[in-house]
Tab-separated table of C-alpha atoms in Angstrom:
chain	number	residue	atom	x	y	z
A	1	UNK	CA	104.412	60.337	4.479
A	2	UNK	CA	103.203	63.926	4.346
A	3	UNK	CA	100.193	64.822	6.487
A	4	UNK	CA	98.029	67.884	5.859
A	5	UNK	CA	96.002	69.270	8.766
A	6	UNK	CA	93.172	71.525	7.626
A	7	UNK	CA	92.043	74.251	10.018
A	8	UNK	CA	95.483	73.967	11.587
A	9	UNK	CA	95.253	77.217	13.545
A	10	UNK	CA	92.045	76.128	15.252
A	11	UNK	CA	92.058	74.470	18.644
A	12	UNK	CA	91.668	70.886	17.420
A	13	UNK	CA	94.162	71.420	14.602
A	14	UNK	CA	96.866	72.742	16.893
A	15	UNK	CA	96.335	69.970	19.413
A	16	UNK	CA	96.518	67.344	16.677
A	17	UNK	CA	99.832	68.767	15.481
A	18	UNK	CA	101.100	68.688	19.077
A	19	UNK	CA	100.054	65.051	19.321
A	20	UNK	CA	101.668	64.117	16.004
A	21	UNK	CA	104.952	65.609	17.167
A	22	UNK	CA	104.688	63.921	20.575
A	23	UNK	CA	104.203	60.605	18.772
A	24	UNK	CA	107.432	61.105	16.863
A	25	UNK	CA	106.288	62.626	13.579
A	26	UNK	CA	108.944	64.651	11.765
A	27	UNK	CA	107.839	68.321	11.671
A	28	UNK	CA	108.876	68.452	8.018
A	29	UNK	CA	106.248	65.826	7.171
A	30	UNK	CA	103.427	67.942	8.599
A	31	UNK	CA	101.652	70.571	6.516
A	32	UNK	CA	99.481	73.115	8.324
A	33	UNK	CA	96.626	74.495	6.243
A	34	UNK	CA	95.285	77.832	7.425
A	35	UNK	CA	92.917	80.432	6.038
A	36	UNK	CA	95.132	83.133	7.551
A	37	UNK	CA	98.738	81.968	7.408
A	38	UNK	CA	99.852	84.860	9.631
A	39	UNK	CA	98.163	83.034	12.522
A	40	UNK	CA	100.412	80.020	11.943
A	41	UNK	CA	103.784	81.715	12.427
A	42	UNK	CA	104.396	79.711	15.590
A	43	UNK	CA	103.855	76.488	13.656
A	44	UNK	CA	106.342	77.567	11.002
A	45	UNK	CA	108.826	78.304	13.790
A	46	UNK	CA	108.539	74.631	14.776
A	47	UNK	CA	109.620	73.499	11.309
A	48	UNK	CA	106.128	72.813	9.988
A	49	UNK	CA	105.266	73.882	6.441
A	50	UNK	CA	102.379	76.338	6.440
A	51	UNK	CA	100.127	76.699	3.393
A	52	UNK	CA	97.107	78.834	2.602
A	53	UNK	CA	93.922	76.771	2.689
A	54	UNK	CA	90.488	78.367	2.542
A	55	UNK	CA	87.559	75.962	2.266
A	56	UNK	CA	85.784	78.574	0.106
A	57	UNK	CA	88.732	78.886	-2.303
A	58	UNK	CA	89.031	75.668	-4.328
A	59	UNK	CA	92.321	76.753	-5.883
A	60	UNK	CA	93.925	77.146	-2.461
A	61	UNK	CA	92.677	73.702	-1.449
A	62	UNK	CA	94.104	72.103	-4.589
A	63	UNK	CA	97.457	73.796	-4.068
A	64	UNK	CA	97.569	72.800	-0.395
A	65	UNK	CA	97.105	69.116	-1.241
A	66	UNK	CA	99.958	69.017	-3.724
A	67	UNK	CA	102.327	66.203	-2.695
A	68	UNK	CA	100.245	65.265	0.356
A	69	UNK	CA	99.709	61.611	1.333
A	70	UNK	CA	97.228	61.931	4.204
A	71	UNK	CA	94.692	64.603	5.131
A	72	UNK	CA	92.877	65.419	8.339
A	73	UNK	CA	89.704	67.208	7.263
A	74	UNK	CA	88.557	69.057	10.357
A	75	UNK	CA	84.914	69.945	9.873
A	76	UNK	CA	84.305	73.626	9.215
A	77	UNK	CA	82.754	75.901	11.803
A	78	UNK	CA	80.293	77.705	9.552
A	79	UNK	CA	77.027	75.845	10.048
A	80	UNK	CA	75.025	75.779	6.837
A	81	UNK	CA	78.095	76.063	4.604
A	82	UNK	CA	80.041	73.030	5.647
A	83	UNK	CA	78.949	70.538	2.998
A	84	UNK	CA	80.237	72.493	-0.034
A	85	UNK	CA	83.346	73.506	1.913
A	86	UNK	CA	84.118	69.891	2.750
A	87	UNK	CA	83.388	68.845	-0.840
A	88	UNK	CA	86.208	71.112	-2.042
A	89	UNK	CA	88.674	69.188	0.131
A	90	UNK	CA	87.280	65.773	-0.807
A	91	UNK	CA	87.424	66.574	-4.535
A	92	UNK	CA	90.997	67.843	-4.219
A	93	UNK	CA	91.994	64.765	-2.193
A	94	UNK	CA	90.648	62.492	-4.905
A	95	UNK	CA	92.421	64.432	-7.646
A	96	UNK	CA	95.682	64.346	-5.680
A	97	UNK	CA	95.505	60.588	-5.092
A	98	UNK	CA	95.548	60.953	-1.309
A	99	UNK	CA	96.032	57.593	0.402
A	100	UNK	CA	94.182	58.441	3.626
A	101	UNK	CA	91.465	61.001	4.359
A	102	UNK	CA	90.437	61.343	7.998
A	103	UNK	CA	87.258	63.311	8.704
A	104	UNK	CA	85.943	64.631	12.030
A	105	UNK	CA	82.232	63.903	11.920
A	106	UNK	CA	79.386	63.832	14.459
A	107	UNK	CA	78.020	60.973	16.591
A	108	UNK	CA	75.847	58.566	14.596
A	109	UNK	CA	75.915	61.112	11.778
A	110	UNK	CA	73.946	59.022	9.295
A	111	UNK	CA	71.069	58.178	11.654
A	112	UNK	CA	71.053	60.886	14.338
A	113	UNK	CA	68.348	63.509	14.828
A	114	UNK	CA	70.971	65.848	16.285
A	115	UNK	CA	70.628	69.317	14.785
A	116	UNK	CA	74.270	69.245	13.639
A	117	UNK	CA	74.093	65.817	11.979
A	118	UNK	CA	72.788	66.545	8.429
A	119	UNK	CA	75.914	68.317	7.163
A	120	UNK	CA	78.125	65.578	8.581
A	121	UNK	CA	75.915	62.901	7.017
A	122	UNK	CA	76.198	64.659	3.656
A	123	UNK	CA	79.979	64.880	4.008
A	124	UNK	CA	80.307	61.196	4.874
A	125	UNK	CA	78.258	60.378	1.777
A	126	UNK	CA	80.515	62.550	-0.376
A	127	UNK	CA	83.580	60.780	1.002
A	128	UNK	CA	82.081	57.360	0.297
A	129	UNK	CA	81.122	58.364	-3.244
A	130	UNK	CA	84.595	59.753	-3.925
A	131	UNK	CA	86.336	56.435	-3.374
A	132	UNK	CA	89.151	58.110	-1.434
A	133	UNK	CA	90.487	55.743	1.269
A	134	UNK	CA	89.055	57.201	4.447
A	135	UNK	CA	88.569	56.964	8.182
A	136	UNK	CA	85.581	58.612	9.851
A	137	UNK	CA	86.000	59.928	13.383
A	138	UNK	CA	82.564	60.618	14.807
A	139	UNK	CA	83.568	62.882	17.666
A	140	UNK	CA	81.177	63.291	20.556
A	141	UNK	CA	80.888	66.623	22.365
A	142	UNK	CA	83.988	68.476	23.501
A	143	UNK	CA	83.995	69.177	27.234
A	144	UNK	CA	85.329	72.639	26.369
A	145	UNK	CA	82.003	73.414	24.677
A	146	UNK	CA	80.642	74.038	28.171
A	147	UNK	CA	83.042	76.811	29.133
A	148	UNK	CA	80.392	79.422	28.371
A	149	UNK	CA	77.930	77.496	30.500
A	150	UNK	CA	80.531	77.337	33.253
A	151	UNK	CA	81.072	81.113	33.156
A	152	UNK	CA	77.332	81.804	33.363
A	153	UNK	CA	76.823	79.320	36.169
A	154	UNK	CA	79.786	80.735	38.092
A	155	UNK	CA	78.056	84.124	38.065
A	156	UNK	CA	74.456	83.038	38.649
A	157	UNK	CA	74.771	79.764	40.527
A	158	UNK	CA	72.312	78.250	38.051
A	159	UNK	CA	72.743	75.939	35.066
A	160	UNK	CA	69.531	76.231	33.061
A	161	UNK	CA	68.927	73.850	30.169
A	162	UNK	CA	66.220	71.845	28.449
A	163	UNK	CA	68.262	68.640	28.158
A	164	UNK	CA	66.178	66.858	30.795
A	165	UNK	CA	68.042	63.862	32.171
A	166	UNK	CA	69.841	63.238	28.877
A	167	UNK	CA	73.485	62.282	29.073
A	168	UNK	CA	76.612	63.530	27.276
A	169	UNK	CA	79.686	61.327	26.869
A	170	UNK	CA	82.064	64.248	26.367
A	171	UNK	CA	85.831	64.171	26.304
A	172	UNK	CA	88.479	66.867	26.198
A	173	UNK	CA	89.522	68.237	22.834
A	174	UNK	CA	93.007	66.875	23.472
A	175	UNK	CA	91.568	63.343	23.709
A	176	UNK	CA	90.009	63.685	20.261
A	177	UNK	CA	93.210	65.234	18.888
A	178	UNK	CA	95.203	62.255	20.171
A	179	UNK	CA	92.782	59.914	18.381
A	180	UNK	CA	93.185	61.836	15.130
A	181	UNK	CA	96.980	61.685	15.420
A	182	UNK	CA	96.916	57.962	16.115
A	183	UNK	CA	94.743	57.244	13.089
A	184	UNK	CA	96.889	59.444	10.854
A	185	UNK	CA	100.122	57.737	11.863
A	186	UNK	CA	99.004	54.118	12.209
A	187	UNK	CA	98.091	51.549	9.576
A	188	UNK	CA	94.949	49.469	9.723
A	189	UNK	CA	92.272	52.144	10.094
A	190	UNK	CA	91.163	52.636	6.474
A	191	UNK	CA	87.447	52.003	6.064
A	192	UNK	CA	86.661	52.322	9.762
A	193	UNK	CA	83.930	54.518	11.215
A	194	UNK	CA	84.791	55.200	14.838
A	195	UNK	CA	82.211	56.449	17.336
A	196	UNK	CA	84.434	58.376	19.746
A	197	UNK	CA	83.246	59.428	23.188
A	198	UNK	CA	84.431	59.911	26.736
A	199	UNK	CA	84.558	56.939	29.080
A	200	UNK	CA	81.776	58.343	31.281
A	201	UNK	CA	78.442	59.773	30.188
A	202	UNK	CA	77.146	62.478	32.544
A	203	UNK	CA	73.820	64.295	32.913
A	204	UNK	CA	73.312	67.989	33.532
A	205	UNK	CA	72.917	67.585	37.278
A	206	UNK	CA	76.388	66.041	37.239
A	207	UNK	CA	77.618	68.853	34.987
A	208	UNK	CA	76.301	71.375	37.543
A	209	UNK	CA	78.157	69.525	40.307
A	210	UNK	CA	81.352	69.468	38.248
A	211	UNK	CA	81.102	73.193	37.549
A	212	UNK	CA	80.494	73.830	41.239
A	213	UNK	CA	83.679	71.929	42.074
A	214	UNK	CA	85.686	73.944	39.549
A	215	UNK	CA	84.341	77.412	40.414
A	216	UNK	CA	84.033	76.875	44.154
A	217	UNK	CA	80.383	77.761	44.628
A	218	UNK	CA	77.083	75.847	44.627
A	219	UNK	CA	75.487	75.440	41.196
A	220	UNK	CA	71.898	74.263	40.723
A	221	UNK	CA	70.675	72.500	37.604
A	222	UNK	CA	67.362	74.021	36.568
A	223	UNK	CA	65.617	71.692	34.119
A	224	UNK	CA	63.426	73.652	31.713
A	225	UNK	CA	60.946	72.740	29.028
A	226	UNK	CA	61.928	73.692	25.492
A	227	UNK	CA	59.449	76.571	25.608
A	228	UNK	CA	60.772	77.851	28.934
A	229	UNK	CA	64.327	77.594	27.658
A	230	UNK	CA	63.481	79.479	24.464
A	231	UNK	CA	61.814	82.246	26.462
A	232	UNK	CA	64.835	82.537	28.752
A	233	UNK	CA	67.216	82.773	25.802
A	234	UNK	CA	65.005	85.357	24.095
A	235	UNK	CA	64.985	87.447	27.272
A	236	UNK	CA	68.787	87.308	27.201
A	237	UNK	CA	68.742	88.849	23.727
A	238	UNK	CA	69.549	85.829	21.561
A	239	UNK	CA	68.199	85.786	18.016
A	240	UNK	CA	65.633	83.279	16.806
A	241	UNK	CA	68.159	81.182	14.869
A	242	UNK	CA	70.468	80.828	17.864
A	243	UNK	CA	67.565	79.998	20.151
A	244	UNK	CA	66.455	77.260	17.772
A	245	UNK	CA	69.973	75.869	17.588
A	246	UNK	CA	70.476	75.781	21.377
A	247	UNK	CA	67.079	74.288	22.182
A	248	UNK	CA	67.408	71.848	19.277
A	249	UNK	CA	70.746	70.678	20.614
A	250	UNK	CA	69.293	70.174	24.085
A	251	UNK	CA	66.394	68.242	22.552
A	252	UNK	CA	68.907	65.951	20.872
A	253	UNK	CA	70.722	65.405	24.159
A	254	UNK	CA	67.400	64.744	25.887
A	255	UNK	CA	66.713	62.113	23.240
A	256	UNK	CA	70.043	60.352	23.807
A	257	UNK	CA	72.031	61.624	20.804
A	258	UNK	CA	75.238	62.159	22.792
A	259	UNK	CA	74.951	59.604	25.573
A	260	UNK	CA	76.533	56.458	24.147
A	261	UNK	CA	80.080	55.388	24.969
A	262	UNK	CA	81.858	52.108	24.291
A	263	UNK	CA	85.495	52.835	25.086
A	264	UNK	CA	86.670	53.187	21.477
A	265	UNK	CA	88.283	56.587	22.091
A	266	UNK	CA	90.259	55.321	25.087
A	267	UNK	CA	91.421	52.295	23.101
A	268	UNK	CA	92.632	54.447	20.233
A	269	UNK	CA	94.585	56.831	22.440
A	270	UNK	CA	95.891	54.160	24.797
A	271	UNK	CA	94.675	55.773	28.019
A	272	UNK	CA	91.449	56.731	29.810
A	273	UNK	CA	89.702	59.825	28.520
A	274	UNK	CA	89.866	63.036	30.567
A	275	UNK	CA	87.220	63.146	33.339
A	276	UNK	CA	84.674	65.971	33.190
A	277	UNK	CA	85.967	67.953	36.177
A	278	UNK	CA	89.573	67.696	34.999
A	279	UNK	CA	88.624	68.741	31.488
A	280	UNK	CA	86.721	71.796	32.694
A	281	UNK	CA	89.434	72.777	35.148
A	282	UNK	CA	92.177	72.501	32.510
A	283	UNK	CA	90.220	74.633	30.064
A	284	UNK	CA	89.329	77.479	32.410
């Protein structure tokens, strides 16, 4: 079975390849798709076949899927362009007769008000319409997403956000990579939609305490209204689009979009998920 990892030079892609190898996959059965193949030289050195794959270049996507049995479609990073980019991979997977397409989606993608959800919802609908055998991994927030917050709080002693007392059931990127590897290698997952989250949902006061433990100084959580948060971000020089994205995300968290956890991720990977403090400390 040949497995193609899209976005293989990204953080999740590399970790998934590491996990596949740790689980006994033959390097020669793994194909690493990368927009810039020069960034994948280390993967080639490990015996992995590296191919050019640019979501915006349909011909490269078609060529990359030649002879591939399973595909991990890691969602693109360009917000606003993801749906057509993902469609190129889905169309090529259908044409190639891929037997398993695994997609990294967002929590409750089809019903969530989260600002990131619409493109994931559209992608899930495209996958369903394609008829390609698929598994949907609705990944909750990566703990590593808060490294910028950690750096700011380490300097100022303040974590300012408009998430209220909303909770986030984050896990480390490696946890999600292990889940992707398990689903790619194991039978019995086709047709499943997995809501994946960390074992413990935390609020921003707990995030401030975790950051304080990692950086070794007191950190206060300052709960702001959306308007106060927007004004603070504007004063820091952020553009209107970024301000809307950040405050919209916090509004989603405040409304409970990222707070649910049912242990599915831990069951898939066969171990507890990485605790918040450990995940932050490992990523620093």
